[in-house]
mmCIF file of C-alpha atoms in Angstrom:
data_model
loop_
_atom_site.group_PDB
_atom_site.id
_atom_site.type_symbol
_atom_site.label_atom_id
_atom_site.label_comp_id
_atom_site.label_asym_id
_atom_site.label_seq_id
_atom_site.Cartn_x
_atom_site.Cartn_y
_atom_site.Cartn_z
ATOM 1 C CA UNK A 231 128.559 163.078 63.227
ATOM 2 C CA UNK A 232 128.960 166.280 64.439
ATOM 3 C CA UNK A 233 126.883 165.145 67.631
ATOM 4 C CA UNK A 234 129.132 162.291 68.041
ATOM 5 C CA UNK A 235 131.848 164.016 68.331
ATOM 6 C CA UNK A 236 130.955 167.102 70.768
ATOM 7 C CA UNK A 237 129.989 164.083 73.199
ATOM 8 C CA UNK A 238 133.204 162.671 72.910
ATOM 9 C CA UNK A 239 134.596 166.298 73.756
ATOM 10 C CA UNK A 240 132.628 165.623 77.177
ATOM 11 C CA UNK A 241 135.294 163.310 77.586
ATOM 12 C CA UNK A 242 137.324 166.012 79.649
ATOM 13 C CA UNK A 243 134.426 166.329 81.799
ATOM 14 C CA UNK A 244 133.530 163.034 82.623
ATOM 15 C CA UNK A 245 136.979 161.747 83.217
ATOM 16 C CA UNK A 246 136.435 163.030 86.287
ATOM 17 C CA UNK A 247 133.385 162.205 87.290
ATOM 18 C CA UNK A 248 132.823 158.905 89.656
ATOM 19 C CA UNK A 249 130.208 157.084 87.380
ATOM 20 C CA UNK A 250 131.590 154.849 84.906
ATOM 21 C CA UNK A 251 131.194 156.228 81.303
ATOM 22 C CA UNK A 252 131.354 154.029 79.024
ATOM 23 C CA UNK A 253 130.838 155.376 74.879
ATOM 24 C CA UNK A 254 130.289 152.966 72.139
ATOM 25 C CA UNK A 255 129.977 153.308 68.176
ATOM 26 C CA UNK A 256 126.943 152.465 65.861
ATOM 27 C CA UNK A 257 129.086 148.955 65.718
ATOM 28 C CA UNK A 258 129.087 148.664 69.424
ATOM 29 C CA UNK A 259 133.029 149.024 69.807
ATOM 30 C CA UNK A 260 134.452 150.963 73.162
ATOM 31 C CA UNK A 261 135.515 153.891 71.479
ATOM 32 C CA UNK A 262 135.822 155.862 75.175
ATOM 33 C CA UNK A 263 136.215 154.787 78.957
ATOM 34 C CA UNK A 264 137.060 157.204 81.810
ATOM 35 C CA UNK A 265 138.789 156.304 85.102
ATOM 36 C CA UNK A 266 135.948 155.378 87.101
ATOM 37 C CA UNK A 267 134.790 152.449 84.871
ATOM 38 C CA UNK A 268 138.610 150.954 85.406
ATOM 39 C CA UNK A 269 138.410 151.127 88.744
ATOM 40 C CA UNK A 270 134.662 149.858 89.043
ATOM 41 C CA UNK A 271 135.557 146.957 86.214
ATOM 42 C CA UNK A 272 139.155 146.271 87.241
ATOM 43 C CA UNK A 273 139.964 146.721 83.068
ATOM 44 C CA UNK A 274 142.607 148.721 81.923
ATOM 45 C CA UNK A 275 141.322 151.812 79.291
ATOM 46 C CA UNK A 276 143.781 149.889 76.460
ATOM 47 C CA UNK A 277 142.284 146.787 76.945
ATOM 48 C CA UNK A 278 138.700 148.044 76.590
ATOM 49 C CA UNK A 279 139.076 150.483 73.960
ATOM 50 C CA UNK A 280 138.606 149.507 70.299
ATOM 51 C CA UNK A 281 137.029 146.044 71.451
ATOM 52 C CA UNK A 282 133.463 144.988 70.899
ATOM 53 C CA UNK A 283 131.537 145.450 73.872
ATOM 54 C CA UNK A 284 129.603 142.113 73.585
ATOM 55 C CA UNK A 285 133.184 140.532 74.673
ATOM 56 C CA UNK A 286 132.692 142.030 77.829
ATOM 57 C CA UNK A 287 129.210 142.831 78.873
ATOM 58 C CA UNK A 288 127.348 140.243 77.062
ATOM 59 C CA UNK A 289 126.892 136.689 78.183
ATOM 60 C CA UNK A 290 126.698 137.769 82.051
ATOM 61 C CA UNK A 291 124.136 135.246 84.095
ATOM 62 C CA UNK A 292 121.611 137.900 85.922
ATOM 63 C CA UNK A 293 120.851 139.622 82.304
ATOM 64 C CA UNK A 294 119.011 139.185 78.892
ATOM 65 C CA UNK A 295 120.830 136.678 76.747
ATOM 66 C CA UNK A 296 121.399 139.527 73.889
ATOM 67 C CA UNK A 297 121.768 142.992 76.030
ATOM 68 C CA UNK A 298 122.620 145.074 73.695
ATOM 69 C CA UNK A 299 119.513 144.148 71.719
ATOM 70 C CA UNK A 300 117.468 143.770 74.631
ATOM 71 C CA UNK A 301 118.440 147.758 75.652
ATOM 72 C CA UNK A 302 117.916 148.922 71.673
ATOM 73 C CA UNK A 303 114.649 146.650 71.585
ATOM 74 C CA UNK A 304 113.413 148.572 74.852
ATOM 75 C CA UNK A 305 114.534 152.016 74.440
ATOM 76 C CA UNK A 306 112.143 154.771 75.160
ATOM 77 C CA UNK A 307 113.020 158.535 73.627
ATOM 78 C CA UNK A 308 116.509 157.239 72.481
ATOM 79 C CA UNK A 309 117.395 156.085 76.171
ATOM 80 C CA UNK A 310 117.197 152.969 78.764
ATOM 81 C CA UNK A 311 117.874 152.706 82.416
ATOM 82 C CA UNK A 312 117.712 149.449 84.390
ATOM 83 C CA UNK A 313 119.831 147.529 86.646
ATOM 84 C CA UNK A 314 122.059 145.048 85.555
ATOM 85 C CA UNK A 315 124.958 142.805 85.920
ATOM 86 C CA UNK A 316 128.306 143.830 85.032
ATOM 87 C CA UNK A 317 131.464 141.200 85.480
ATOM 88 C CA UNK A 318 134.744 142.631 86.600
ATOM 89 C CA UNK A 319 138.216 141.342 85.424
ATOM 90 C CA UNK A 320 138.442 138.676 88.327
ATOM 91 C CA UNK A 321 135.172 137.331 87.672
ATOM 92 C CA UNK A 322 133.097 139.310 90.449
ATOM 93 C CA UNK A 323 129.985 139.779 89.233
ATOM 94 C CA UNK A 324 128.257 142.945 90.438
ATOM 95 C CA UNK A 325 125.428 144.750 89.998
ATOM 96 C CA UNK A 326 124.865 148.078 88.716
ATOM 97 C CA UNK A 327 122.934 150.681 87.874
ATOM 98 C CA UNK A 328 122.544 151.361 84.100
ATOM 99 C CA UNK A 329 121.309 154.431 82.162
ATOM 100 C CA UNK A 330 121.864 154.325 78.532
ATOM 101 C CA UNK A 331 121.579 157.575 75.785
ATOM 102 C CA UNK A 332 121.435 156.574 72.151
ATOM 103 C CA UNK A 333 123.711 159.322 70.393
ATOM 104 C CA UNK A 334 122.048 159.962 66.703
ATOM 105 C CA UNK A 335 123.721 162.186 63.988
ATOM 106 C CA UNK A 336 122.080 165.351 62.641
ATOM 107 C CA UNK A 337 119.739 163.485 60.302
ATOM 108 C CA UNK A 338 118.538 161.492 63.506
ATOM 109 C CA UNK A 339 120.694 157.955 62.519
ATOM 110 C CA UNK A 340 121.757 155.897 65.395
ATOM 111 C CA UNK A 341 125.506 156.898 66.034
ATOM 112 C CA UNK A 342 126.177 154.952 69.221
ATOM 113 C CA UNK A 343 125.595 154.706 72.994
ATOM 114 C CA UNK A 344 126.526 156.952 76.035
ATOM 115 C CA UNK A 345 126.379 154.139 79.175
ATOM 116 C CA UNK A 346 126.736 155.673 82.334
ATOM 117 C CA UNK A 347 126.690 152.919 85.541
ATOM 118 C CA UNK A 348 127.568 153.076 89.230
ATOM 119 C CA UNK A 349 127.732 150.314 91.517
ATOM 120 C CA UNK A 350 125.535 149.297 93.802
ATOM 121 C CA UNK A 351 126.526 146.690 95.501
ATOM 122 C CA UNK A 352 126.013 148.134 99.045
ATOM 123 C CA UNK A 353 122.962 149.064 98.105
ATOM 124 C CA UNK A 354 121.986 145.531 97.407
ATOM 125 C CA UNK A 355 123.431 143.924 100.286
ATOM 126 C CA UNK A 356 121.506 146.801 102.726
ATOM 127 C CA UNK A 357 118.231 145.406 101.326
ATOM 128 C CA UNK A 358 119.472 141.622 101.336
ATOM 129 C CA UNK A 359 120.536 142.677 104.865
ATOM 130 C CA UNK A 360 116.803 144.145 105.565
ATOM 131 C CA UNK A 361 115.367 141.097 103.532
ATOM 132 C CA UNK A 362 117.195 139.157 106.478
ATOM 133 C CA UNK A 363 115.900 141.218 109.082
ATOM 134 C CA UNK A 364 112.255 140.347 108.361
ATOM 135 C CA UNK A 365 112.282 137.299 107.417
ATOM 136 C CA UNK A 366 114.392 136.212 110.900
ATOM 137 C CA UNK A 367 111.390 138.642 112.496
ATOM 138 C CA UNK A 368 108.889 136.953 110.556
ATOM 139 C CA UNK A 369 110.461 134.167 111.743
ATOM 140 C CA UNK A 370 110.609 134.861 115.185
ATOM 141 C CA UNK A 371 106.828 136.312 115.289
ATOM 142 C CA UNK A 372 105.382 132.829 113.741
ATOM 143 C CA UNK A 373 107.487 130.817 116.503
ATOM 144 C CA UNK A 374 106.600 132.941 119.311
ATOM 145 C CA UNK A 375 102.516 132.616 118.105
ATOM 146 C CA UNK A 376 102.597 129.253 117.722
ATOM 147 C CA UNK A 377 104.284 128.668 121.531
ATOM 148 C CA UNK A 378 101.705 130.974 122.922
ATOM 149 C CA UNK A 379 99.165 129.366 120.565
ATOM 150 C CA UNK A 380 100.789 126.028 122.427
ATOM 151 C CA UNK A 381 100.376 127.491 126.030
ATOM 152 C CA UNK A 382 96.851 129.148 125.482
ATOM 153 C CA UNK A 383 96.008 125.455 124.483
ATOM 154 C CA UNK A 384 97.777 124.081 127.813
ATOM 155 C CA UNK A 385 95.739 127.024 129.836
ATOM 156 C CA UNK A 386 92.189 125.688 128.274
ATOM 157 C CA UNK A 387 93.297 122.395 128.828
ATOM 158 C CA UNK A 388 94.202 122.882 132.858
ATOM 159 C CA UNK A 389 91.242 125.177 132.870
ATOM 160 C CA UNK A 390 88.815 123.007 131.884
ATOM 161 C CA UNK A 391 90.165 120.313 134.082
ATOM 162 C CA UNK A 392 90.311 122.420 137.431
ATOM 163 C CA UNK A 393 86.579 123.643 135.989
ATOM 164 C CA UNK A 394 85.753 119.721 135.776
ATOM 165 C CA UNK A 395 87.159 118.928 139.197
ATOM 166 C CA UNK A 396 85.201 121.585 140.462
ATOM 167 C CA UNK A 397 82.121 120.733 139.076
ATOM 168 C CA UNK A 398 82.356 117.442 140.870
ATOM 169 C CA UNK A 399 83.185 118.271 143.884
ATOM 170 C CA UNK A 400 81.471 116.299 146.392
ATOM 171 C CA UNK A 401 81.467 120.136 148.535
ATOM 172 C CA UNK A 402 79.564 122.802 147.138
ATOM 173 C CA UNK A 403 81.359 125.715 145.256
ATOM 174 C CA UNK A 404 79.826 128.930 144.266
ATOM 175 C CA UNK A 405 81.295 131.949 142.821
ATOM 176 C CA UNK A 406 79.211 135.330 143.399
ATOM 177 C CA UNK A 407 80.490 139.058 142.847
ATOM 178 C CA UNK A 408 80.297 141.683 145.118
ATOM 179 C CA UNK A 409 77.080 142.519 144.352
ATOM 180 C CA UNK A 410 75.664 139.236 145.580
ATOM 181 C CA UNK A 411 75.240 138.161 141.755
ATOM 182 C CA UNK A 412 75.895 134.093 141.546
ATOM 183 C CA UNK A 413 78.138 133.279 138.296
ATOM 184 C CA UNK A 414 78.711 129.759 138.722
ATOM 185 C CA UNK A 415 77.703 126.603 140.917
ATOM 186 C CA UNK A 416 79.231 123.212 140.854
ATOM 187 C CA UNK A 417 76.810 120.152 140.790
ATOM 188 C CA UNK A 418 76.194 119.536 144.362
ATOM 189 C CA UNK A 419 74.961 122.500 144.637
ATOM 190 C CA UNK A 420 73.094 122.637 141.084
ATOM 191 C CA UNK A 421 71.486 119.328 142.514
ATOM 192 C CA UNK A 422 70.302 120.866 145.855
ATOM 193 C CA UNK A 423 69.101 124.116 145.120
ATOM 194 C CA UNK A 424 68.528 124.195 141.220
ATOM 195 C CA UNK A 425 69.561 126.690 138.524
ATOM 196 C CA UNK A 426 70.900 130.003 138.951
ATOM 197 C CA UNK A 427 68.544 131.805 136.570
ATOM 198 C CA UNK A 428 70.124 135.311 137.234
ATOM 199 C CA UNK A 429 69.394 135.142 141.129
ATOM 200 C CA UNK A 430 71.298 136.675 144.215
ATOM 201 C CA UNK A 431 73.046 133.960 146.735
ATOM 202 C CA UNK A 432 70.676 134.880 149.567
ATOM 203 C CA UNK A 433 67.605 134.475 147.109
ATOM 204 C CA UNK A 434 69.280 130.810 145.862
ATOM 205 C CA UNK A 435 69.985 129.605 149.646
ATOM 206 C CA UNK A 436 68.135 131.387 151.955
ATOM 207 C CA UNK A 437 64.786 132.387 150.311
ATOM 208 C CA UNK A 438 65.841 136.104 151.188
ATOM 209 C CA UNK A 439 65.033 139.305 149.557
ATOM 210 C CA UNK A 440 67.385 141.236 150.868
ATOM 211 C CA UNK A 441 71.580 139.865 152.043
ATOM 212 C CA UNK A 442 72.366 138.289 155.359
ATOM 213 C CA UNK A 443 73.266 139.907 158.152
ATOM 214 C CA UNK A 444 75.956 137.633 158.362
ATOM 215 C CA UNK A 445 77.590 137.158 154.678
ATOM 216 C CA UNK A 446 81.112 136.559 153.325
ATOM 217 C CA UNK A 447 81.036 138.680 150.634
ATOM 218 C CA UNK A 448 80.617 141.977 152.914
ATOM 219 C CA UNK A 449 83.588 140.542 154.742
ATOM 220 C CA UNK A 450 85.935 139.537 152.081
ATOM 221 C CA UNK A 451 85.437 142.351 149.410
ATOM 222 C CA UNK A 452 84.265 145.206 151.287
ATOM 223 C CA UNK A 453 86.080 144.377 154.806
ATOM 224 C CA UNK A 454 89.108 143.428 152.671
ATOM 225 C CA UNK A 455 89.431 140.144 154.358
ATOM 226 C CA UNK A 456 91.688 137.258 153.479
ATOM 227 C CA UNK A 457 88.736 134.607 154.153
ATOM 228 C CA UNK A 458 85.838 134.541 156.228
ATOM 229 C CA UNK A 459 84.288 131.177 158.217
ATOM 230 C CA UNK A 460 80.646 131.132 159.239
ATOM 231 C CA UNK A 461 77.496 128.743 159.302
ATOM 232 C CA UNK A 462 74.660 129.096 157.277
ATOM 233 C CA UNK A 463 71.328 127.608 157.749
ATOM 234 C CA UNK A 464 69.496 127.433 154.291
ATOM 235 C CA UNK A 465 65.129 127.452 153.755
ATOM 236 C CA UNK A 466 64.898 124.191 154.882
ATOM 237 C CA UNK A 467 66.681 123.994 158.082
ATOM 238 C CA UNK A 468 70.585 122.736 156.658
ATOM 239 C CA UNK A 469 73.645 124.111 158.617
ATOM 240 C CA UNK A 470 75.998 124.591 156.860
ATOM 241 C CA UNK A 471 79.801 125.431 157.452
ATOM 242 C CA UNK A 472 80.849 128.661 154.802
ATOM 243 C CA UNK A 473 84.320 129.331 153.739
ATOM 244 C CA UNK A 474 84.852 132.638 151.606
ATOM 245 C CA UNK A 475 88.125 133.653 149.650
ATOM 246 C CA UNK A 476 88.644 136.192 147.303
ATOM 247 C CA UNK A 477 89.394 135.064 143.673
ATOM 248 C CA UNK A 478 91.325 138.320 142.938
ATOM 249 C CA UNK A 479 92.189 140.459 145.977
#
């Protein structure tokens, strides 16, 4: 008993404190209150004081159906701390912060409970808040994925169309680099002078070893040209008319 009552002593200290303290008996009345818990609860001290804590902190949707056995069932080294829900005269119910300190007597017999709780209410809505956040992000990402996901399809789509009108152009097409290697020829071309197995355009059309003395690749890449018109005659005696462009300038 003698424990009992040197924490309710404290009381002069912890009036003043901004945590509500909240003391209980071995029969789980209120037996002590300070200021903070009537301002966090909206209660008056004389209307909490002397009644069974059940009336007021039992019951509350959010936590166990029996708290008070729930926190005794649970207790580790006489104490408990969770979060809860606590209901406040109006109604509001908010949630808080709970540590709870079984007081014992000198023989070690269960005297009571020392609850001390602070709300955290802001604290809750800065993580619904950041809850929000991502999910709108998480949102946002999965739109902006499945648009682009929408527009890469459109891309392949007029890609291979231009690649298919191309290909069947009744004029031959043939894309080189600058280093003379050939990297794609449309059919009529295909048709006239075969595969490209890895060869050079002068080897493909000219039976060359070496590049023409007249080419458009020397005058489009390395004379930085827009285009470049010229004839070619190929191995078997075909004139052709040549029109080079850059791809990327």
């Amino acid at each position: 008993r003698s424990q009992f009552l040197r924490v309710h002593q404290m009381a002069g200290v912890l009036e003043s404190i901004q945590e509500s303290v909240i003391i209980t008996d071995r029969k789980n009345r209120i037996v002590y209150v300070n200021p903070a818990t009537e301002k966090m609860l909206g209660y008056r001290r004389s209307q909490l004081i002397g009644a069974s804590a059940g009336k007021y902190f039992e019951g509350i949707p959010g936590n166990p159906p029996s708290l008070a056995e729930y926190i005794r069932r649970h207790s580790a080294d006489r104490g408990w701390e969770g979060e809860i829900f606590d209901r406040r005269a109006d109604g509001t119910l908010i949630p808080v912060h709970l540590a709870m300190t079984r007081i014992n007597d000198e023989e070690g017999r269960p005297r009571g409970y020392v609850g001390i709780s602070h709300d955290i209410s802001s604290l809750r809505a800065v993580e619904e808040a950041r809850r929000r956040y991502t999910e709108r992000i998480e949102e946002e990402v999965k739109k902006r994925t499945e648009e682009l996901h929408l527009i890469a399809g459109d891309l392949a789509e007029q890609e291979a169309r231009r690649d298919a009108s191309v290909s069947n152009m009744a004029e031959g097409v043939v894309v080189e680099d600058e280093n003379y290697q050939v990297k794609f020829m449309n059919k009529t071309l295909l048709k006239k002078f075969g595969p490209v197995e890895d060869r050079k355009c002068y080897q493909i059309f000219i039976g060359r070893k070496s590049p023409c003395p007249v080419c458009g690749i020397k005058e489009i890449i390395r004379e930085k040209k827009d285009y470049f018109c010229y004839e070619l005659v190929d191995r078997e005696g075909r004139t052709y008319e040549i029109v080079s462009s850059p791809l990327i300038k």
